PDB file of C-alpha atoms and ligand atoms in Angstrom:
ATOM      1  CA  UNK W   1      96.189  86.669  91.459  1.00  0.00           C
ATOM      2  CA  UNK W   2      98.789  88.919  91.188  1.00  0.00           C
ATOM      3  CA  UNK W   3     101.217  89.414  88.456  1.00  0.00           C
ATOM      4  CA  UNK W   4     104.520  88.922  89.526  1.00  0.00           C
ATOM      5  CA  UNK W   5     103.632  85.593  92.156  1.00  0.00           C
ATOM      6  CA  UNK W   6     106.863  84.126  91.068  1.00  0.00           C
ATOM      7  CA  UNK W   7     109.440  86.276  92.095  1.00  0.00           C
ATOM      8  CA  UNK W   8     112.164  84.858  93.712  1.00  0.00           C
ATOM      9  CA  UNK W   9     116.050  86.218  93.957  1.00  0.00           C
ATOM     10  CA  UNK W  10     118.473  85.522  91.191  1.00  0.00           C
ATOM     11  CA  UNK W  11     121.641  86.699  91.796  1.00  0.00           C
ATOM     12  CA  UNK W  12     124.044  90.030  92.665  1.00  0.00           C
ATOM     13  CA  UNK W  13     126.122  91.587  89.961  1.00  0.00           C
ATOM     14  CA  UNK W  14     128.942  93.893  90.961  1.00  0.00           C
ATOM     15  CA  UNK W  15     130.472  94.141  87.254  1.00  0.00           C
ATOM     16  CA  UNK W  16     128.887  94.979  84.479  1.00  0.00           C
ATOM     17  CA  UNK W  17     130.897  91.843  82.730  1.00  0.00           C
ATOM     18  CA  UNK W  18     128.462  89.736  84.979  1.00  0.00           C
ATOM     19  CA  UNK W  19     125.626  91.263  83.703  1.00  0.00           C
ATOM     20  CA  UNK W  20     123.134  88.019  83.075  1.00  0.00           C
ATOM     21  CA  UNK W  21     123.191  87.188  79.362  1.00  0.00           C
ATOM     22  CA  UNK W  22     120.045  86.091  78.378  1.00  0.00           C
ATOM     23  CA  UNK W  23     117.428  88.483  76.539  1.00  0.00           C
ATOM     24  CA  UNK W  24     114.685  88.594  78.869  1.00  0.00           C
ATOM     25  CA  UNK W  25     113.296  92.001  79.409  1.00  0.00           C
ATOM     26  CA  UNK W  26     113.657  93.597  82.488  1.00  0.00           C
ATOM     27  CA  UNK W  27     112.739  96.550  84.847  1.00  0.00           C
ATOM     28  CA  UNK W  28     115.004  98.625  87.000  1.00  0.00           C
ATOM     29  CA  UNK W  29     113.355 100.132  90.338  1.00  0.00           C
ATOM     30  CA  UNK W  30     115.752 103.348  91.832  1.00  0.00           C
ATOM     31  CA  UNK W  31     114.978 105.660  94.702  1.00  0.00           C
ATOM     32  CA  UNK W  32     116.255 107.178  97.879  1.00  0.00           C
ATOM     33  CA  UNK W  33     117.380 105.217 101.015  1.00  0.00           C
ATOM     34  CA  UNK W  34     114.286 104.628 102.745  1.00  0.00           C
ATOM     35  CA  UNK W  35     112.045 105.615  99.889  1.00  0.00           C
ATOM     36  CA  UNK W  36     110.320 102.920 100.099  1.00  0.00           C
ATOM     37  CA  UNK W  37     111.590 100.841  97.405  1.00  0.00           C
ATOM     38  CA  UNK W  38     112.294  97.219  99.039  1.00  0.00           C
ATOM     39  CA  UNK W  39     108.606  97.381 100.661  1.00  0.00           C
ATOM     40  CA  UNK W  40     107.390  97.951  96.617  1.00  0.00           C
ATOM     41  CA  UNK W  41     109.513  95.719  95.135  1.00  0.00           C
ATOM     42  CA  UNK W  42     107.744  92.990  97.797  1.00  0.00           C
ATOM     43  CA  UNK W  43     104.344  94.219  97.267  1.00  0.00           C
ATOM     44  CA  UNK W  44     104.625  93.682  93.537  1.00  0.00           C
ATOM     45  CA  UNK W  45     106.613  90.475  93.488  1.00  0.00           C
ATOM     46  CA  UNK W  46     103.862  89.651  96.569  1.00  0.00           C
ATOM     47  CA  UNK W  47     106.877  88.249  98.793  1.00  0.00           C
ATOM     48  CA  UNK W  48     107.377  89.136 102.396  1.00  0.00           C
ATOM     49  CA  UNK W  49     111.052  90.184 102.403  1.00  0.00           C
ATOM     50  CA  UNK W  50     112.064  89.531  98.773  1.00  0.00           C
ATOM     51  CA  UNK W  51     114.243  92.535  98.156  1.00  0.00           C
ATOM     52  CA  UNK W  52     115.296  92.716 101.668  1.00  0.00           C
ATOM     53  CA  UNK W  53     118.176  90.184  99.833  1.00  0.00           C
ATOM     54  CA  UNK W  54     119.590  93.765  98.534  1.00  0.00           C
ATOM     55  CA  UNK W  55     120.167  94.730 101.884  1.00  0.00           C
ATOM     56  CA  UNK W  56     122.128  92.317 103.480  1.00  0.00           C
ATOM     57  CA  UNK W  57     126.087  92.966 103.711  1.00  0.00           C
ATOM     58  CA  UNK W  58     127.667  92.896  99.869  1.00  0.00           C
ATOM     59  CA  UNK W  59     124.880  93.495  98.216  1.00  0.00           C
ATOM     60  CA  UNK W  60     123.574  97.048  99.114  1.00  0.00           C
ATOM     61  CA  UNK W  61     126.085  98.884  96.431  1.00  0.00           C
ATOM     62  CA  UNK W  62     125.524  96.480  93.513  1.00  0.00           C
ATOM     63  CA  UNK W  63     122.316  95.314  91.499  1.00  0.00           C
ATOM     64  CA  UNK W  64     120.549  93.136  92.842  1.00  0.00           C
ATOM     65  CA  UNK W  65     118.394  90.434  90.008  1.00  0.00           C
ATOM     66  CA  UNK W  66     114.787  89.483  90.890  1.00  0.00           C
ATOM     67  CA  UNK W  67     113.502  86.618  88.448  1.00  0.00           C
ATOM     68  CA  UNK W  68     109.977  86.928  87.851  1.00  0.00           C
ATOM     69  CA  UNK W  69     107.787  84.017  87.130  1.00  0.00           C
ATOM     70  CA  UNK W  70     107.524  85.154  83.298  1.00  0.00           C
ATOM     71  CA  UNK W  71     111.122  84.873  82.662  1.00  0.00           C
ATOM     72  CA  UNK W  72     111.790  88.823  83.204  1.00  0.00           C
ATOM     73  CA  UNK W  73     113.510  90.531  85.966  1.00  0.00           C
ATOM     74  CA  UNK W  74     113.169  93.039  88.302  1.00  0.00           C
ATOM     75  CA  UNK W  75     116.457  94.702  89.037  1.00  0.00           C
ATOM     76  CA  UNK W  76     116.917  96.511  92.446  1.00  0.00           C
ATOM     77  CA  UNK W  77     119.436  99.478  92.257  1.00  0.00           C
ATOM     78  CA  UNK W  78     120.879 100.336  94.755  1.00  0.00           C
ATOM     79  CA  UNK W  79     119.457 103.215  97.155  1.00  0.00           C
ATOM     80  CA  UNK W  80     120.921 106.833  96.467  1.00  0.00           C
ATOM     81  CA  UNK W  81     121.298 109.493  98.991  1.00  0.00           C
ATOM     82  CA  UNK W  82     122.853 108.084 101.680  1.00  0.00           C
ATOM     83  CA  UNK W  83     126.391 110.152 103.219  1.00  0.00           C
ATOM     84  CA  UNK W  84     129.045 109.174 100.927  1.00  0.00           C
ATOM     85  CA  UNK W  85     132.198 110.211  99.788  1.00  0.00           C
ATOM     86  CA  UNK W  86     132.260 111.601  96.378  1.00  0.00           C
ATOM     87  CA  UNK W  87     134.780 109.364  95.017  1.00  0.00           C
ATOM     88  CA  UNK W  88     132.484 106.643  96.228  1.00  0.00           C
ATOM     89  CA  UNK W  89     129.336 107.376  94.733  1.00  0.00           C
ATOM     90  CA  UNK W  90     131.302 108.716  91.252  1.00  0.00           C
ATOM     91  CA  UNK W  91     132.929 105.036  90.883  1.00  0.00           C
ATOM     92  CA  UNK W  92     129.654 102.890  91.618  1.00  0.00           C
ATOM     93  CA  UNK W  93     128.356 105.583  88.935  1.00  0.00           C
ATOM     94  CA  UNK W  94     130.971 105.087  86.567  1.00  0.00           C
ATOM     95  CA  UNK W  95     131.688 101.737  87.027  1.00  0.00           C
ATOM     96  CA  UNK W  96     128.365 100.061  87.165  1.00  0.00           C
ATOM     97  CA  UNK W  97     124.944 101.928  87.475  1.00  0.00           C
ATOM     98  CA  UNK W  98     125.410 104.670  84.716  1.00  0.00           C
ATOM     99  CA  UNK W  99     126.585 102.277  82.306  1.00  0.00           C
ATOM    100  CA  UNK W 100     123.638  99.891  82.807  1.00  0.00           C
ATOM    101  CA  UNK W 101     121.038 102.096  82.687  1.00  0.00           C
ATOM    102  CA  UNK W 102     122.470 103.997  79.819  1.00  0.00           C
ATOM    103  CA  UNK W 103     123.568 101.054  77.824  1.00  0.00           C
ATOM    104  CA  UNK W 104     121.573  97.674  78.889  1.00  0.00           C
ATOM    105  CA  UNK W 105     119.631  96.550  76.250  1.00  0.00           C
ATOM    106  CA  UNK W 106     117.727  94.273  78.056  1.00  0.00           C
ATOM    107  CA  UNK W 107     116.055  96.998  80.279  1.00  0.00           C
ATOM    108  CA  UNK W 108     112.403  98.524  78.730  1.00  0.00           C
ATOM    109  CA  UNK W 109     112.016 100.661  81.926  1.00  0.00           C
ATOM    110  CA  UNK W 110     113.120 102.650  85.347  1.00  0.00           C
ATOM    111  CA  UNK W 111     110.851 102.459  88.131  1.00  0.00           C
ATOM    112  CA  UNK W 112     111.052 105.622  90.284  1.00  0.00           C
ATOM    113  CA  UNK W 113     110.093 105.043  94.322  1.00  0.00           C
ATOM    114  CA  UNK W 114     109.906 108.425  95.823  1.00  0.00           C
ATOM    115  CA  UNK W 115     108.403 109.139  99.128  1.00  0.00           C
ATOM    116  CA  UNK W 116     105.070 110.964  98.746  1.00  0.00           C
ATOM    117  CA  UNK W 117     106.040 113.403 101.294  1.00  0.00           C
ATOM    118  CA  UNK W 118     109.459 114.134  99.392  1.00  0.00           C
ATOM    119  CA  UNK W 119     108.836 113.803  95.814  1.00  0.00           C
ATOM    120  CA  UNK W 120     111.360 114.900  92.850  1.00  0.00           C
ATOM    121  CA  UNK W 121     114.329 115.521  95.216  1.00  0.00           C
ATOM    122  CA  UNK W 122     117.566 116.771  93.456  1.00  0.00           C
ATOM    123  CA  UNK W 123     119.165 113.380  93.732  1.00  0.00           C
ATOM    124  CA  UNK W 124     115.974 112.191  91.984  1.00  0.00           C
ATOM    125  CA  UNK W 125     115.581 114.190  89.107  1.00  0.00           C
ATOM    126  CA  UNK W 126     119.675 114.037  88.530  1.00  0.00           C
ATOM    127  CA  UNK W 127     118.730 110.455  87.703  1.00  0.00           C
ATOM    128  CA  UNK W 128     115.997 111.412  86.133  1.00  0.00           C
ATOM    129  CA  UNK W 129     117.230 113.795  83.739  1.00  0.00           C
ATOM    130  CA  UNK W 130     120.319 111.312  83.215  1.00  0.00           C
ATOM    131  CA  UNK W 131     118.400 108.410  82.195  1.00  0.00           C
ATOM    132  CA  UNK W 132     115.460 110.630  80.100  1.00  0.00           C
ATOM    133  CA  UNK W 133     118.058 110.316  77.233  1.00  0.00           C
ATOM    134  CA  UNK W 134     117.895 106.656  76.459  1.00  0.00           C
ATOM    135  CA  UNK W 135     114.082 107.100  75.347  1.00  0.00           C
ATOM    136  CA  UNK W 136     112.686 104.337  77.795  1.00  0.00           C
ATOM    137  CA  UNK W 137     109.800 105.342  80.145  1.00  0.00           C
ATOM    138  CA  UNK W 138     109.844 106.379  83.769  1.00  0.00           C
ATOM    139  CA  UNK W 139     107.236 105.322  85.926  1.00  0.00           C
ATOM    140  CA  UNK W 140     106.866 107.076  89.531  1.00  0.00           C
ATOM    141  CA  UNK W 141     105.278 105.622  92.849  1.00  0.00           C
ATOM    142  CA  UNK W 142     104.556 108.129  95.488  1.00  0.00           C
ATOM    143  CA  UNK W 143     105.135 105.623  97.928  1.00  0.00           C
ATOM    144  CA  UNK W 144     103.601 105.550 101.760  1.00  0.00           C
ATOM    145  CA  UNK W 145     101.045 107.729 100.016  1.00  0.00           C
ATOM    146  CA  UNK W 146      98.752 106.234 103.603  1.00  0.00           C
ATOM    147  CA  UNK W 147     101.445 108.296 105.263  1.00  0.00           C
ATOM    148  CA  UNK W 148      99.092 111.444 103.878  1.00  0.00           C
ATOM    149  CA  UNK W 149      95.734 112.436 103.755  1.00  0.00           C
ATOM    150  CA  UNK W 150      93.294 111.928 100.711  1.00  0.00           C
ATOM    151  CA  UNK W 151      93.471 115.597  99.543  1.00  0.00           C
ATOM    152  CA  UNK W 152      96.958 116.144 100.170  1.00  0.00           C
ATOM    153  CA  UNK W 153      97.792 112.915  98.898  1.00  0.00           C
ATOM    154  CA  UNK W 154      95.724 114.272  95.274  1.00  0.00           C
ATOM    155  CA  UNK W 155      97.737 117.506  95.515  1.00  0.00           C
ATOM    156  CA  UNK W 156     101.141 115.885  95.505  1.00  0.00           C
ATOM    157  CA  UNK W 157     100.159 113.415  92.607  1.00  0.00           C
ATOM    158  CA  UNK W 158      98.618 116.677  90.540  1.00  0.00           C
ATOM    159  CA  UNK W 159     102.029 118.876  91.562  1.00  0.00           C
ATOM    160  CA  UNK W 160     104.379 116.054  90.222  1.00  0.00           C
ATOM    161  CA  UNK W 161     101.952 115.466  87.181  1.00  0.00           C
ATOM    162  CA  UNK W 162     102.665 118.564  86.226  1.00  0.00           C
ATOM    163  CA  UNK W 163     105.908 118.473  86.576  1.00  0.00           C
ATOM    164  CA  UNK W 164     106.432 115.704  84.532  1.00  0.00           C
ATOM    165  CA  UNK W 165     104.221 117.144  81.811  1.00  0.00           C
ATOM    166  CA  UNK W 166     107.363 119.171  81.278  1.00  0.00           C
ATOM    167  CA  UNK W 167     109.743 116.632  80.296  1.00  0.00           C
ATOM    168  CA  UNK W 168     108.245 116.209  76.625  1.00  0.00           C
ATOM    169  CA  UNK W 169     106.762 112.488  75.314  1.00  0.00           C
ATOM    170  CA  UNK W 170     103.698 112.011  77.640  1.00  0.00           C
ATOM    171  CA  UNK W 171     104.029 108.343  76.424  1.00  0.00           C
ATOM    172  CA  UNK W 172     107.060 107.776  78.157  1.00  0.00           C
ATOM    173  CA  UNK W 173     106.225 109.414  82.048  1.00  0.00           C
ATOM    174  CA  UNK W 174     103.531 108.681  84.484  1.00  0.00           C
ATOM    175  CA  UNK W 175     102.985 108.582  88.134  1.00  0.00           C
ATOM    176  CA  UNK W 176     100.639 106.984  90.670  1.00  0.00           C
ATOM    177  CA  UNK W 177     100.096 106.532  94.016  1.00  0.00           C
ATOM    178  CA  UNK W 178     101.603 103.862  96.023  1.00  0.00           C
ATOM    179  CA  UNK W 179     101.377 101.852  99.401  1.00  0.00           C
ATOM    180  CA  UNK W 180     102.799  98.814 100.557  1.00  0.00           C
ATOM    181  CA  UNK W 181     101.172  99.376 103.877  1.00  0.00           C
ATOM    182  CA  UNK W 182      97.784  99.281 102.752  1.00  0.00           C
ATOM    183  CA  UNK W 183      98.732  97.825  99.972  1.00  0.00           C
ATOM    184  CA  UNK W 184      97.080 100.363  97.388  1.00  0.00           C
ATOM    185  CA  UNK W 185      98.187 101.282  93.897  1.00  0.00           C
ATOM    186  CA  UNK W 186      99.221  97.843  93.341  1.00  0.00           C
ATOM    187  CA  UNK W 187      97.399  96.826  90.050  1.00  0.00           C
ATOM    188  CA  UNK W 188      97.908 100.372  88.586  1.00  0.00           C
ATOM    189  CA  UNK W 189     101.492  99.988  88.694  1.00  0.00           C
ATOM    190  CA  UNK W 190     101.092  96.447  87.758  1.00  0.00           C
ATOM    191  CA  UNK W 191      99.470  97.221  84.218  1.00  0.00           C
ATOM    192  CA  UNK W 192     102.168  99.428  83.811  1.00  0.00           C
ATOM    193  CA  UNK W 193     105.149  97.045  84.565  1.00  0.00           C
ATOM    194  CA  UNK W 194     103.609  94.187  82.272  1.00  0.00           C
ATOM    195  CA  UNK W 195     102.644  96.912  79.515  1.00  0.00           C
ATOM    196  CA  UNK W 196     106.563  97.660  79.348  1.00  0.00           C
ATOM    197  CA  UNK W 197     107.280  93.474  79.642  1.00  0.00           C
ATOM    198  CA  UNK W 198     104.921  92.621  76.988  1.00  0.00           C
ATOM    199  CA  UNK W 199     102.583  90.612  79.401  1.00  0.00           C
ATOM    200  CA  UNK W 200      98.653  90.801  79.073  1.00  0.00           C
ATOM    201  CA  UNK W 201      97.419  91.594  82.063  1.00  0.00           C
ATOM    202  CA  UNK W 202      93.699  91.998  83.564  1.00  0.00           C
ATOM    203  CA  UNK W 203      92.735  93.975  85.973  1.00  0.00           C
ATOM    204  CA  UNK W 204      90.142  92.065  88.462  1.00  0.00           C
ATOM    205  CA  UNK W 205      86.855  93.111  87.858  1.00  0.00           C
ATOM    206  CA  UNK W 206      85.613  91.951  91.191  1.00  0.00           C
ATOM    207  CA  UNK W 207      87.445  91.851  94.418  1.00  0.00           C
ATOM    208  CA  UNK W 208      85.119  89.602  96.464  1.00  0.00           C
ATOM    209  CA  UNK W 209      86.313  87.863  98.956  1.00  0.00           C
ATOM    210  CA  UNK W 210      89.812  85.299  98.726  1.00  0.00           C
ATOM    211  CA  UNK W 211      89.553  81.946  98.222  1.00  0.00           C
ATOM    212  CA  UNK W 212      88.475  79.479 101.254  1.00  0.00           C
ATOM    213  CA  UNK W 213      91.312  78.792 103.107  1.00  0.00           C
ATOM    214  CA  UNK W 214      93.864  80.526 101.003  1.00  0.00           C
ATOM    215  CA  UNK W 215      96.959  82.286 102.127  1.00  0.00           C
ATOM    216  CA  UNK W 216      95.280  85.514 102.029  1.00  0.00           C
ATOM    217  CA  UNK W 217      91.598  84.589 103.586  1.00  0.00           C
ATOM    218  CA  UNK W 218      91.076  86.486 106.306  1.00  0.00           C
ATOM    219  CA  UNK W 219      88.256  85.139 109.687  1.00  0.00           C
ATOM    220  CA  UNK W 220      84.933  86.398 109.256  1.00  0.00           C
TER     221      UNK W 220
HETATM  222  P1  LIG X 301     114.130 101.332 100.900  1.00  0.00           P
HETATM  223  O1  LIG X 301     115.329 101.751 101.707  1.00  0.00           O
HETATM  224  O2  LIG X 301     113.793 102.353  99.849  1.00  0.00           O
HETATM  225  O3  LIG X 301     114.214  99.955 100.350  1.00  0.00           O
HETATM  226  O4  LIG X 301     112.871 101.414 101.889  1.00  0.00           O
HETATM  227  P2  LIG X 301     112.107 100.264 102.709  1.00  0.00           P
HETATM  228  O5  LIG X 301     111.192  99.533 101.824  1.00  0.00           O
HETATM  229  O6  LIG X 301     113.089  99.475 103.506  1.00  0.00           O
HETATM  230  O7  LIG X 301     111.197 101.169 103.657  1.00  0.00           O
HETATM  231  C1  LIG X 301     111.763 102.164 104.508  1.00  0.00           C
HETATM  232  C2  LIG X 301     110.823 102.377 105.694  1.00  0.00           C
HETATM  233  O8  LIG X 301     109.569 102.866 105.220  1.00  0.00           O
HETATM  234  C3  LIG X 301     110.520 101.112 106.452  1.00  0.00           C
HETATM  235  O9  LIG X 301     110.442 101.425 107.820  1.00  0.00           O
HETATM  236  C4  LIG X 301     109.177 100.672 105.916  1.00  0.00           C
HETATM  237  O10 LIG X 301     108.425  99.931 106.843  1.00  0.00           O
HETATM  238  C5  LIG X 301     108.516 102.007 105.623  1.00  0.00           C
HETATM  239  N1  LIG X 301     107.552 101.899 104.507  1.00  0.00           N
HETATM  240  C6  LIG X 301     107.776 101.369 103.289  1.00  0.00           C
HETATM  241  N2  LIG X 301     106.653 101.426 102.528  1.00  0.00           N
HETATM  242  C7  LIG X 301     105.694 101.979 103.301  1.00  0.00           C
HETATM  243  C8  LIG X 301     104.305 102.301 103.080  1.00  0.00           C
HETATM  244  O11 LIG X 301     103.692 102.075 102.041  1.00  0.00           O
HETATM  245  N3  LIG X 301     103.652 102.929 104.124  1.00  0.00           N
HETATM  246  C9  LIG X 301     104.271 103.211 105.300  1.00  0.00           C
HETATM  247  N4  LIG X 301     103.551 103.835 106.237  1.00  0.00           N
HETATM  248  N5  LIG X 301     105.559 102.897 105.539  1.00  0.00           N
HETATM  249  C10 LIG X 301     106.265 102.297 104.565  1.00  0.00           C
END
């Protein structure tokens, strides 16, 4: 069963001053338009279209809250590297997303979606490098890692490992593959994301075959 079953949408929060209040840990997940990063959000909460709720009208510049069935959130950021005009993107910054992840509390991690075939972009590791400060570990997901073959696929995940072997703490940064296509990577990033929420979490030992009948039982 997967971790995060639960998941459903919480709310959108334009201001920091709306910020929700309670002490619940909770994850942030950034990345590039098109990155990837709605498809992974889904795959881990294990809901269809979840965080396609970020994308519809309103809600694509603000963060978007994911309640997860634990009592912690997931909290979608919005997507970076889109066309827009300087003033634009320095006010969100300002105003809302540099602030929170500087200065939330609540949050115990960033989440990092990067296409595998366009890993550690500038607009990436500007975040990056911003956010290294606070102390609180980064996670990447080479995402649409089926997108590439095995070996190539190996020698991205080696060139970015050693890329983040030059950031300092080893603790604190780590990197795997990802697909929400084939749907790989998924319990590796899960033991992560409930390491940083303070969940026990198992691995399964053996994947045999779903229950009878269940939603994910496929014909013989
Ligand atoms: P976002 O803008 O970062 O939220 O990206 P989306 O999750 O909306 O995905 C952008 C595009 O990439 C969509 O067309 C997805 O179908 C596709 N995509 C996302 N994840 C994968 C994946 O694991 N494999 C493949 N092949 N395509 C993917």
């Amino acid at each position: 069963m997967p971790l995060f079953q639960k998941a459903v949408f919480l709310t959108t929060v334009a201001h920091l001053r709306d910020l929700p209040q309670d002490a619940v840990r909770e994850i942030a997940f950034a990345g590039r338009s098109n990155a990837g990063k709605s498809s992974a959000i889904n795959t881990l909460a294990n809901h269809v279209r979840l965080a396609y709720v970020s994308k519809t009208p309103g809600r694509t510049q603000h963060l978007n809250y994911f309640t997860l069935g634990e009592g912690k959130y997931f909290v979608d950021l919005p997507g970076y590297g889109y066309a827009k005009a300087p003033e634009a993107i320095r006010s969100q910054w300002e105003g809302l997303i540099g602030p929170y992840l500087g200065k939330r509390e609540q949050l115990v991690g960033l989440v990092v979606i990067m296409d595998i075939r366009r890993p550690l972009t500038d607009l990436d590791l500007r975040l990056i490098d911003w956010f290294r400060p606070t102390g609180r570990p980064i996670h990447i997901l080479l995402s649409k890692a089926d997108k590439l073959s095995r070996q190539e696929q190996m020698k991205t995940l080696r060139s970015v490992q050693g890329e983040i072997a030059t950031w300092g703490d080893a603790a604190l940064y780590s990197v795997q593959l990802f697909s929400s296509l084939k749907k790989t990577g998924v319990e590796e990033a899960e033991g992560v994301l409930a390491g940083w929420l303070g969940i026990e979490f198992k691995k399964q030992e053996n994947k045999g075959p779903p229950d009878k009948g269940g939603p994910g039982a496929k014909m013989p």
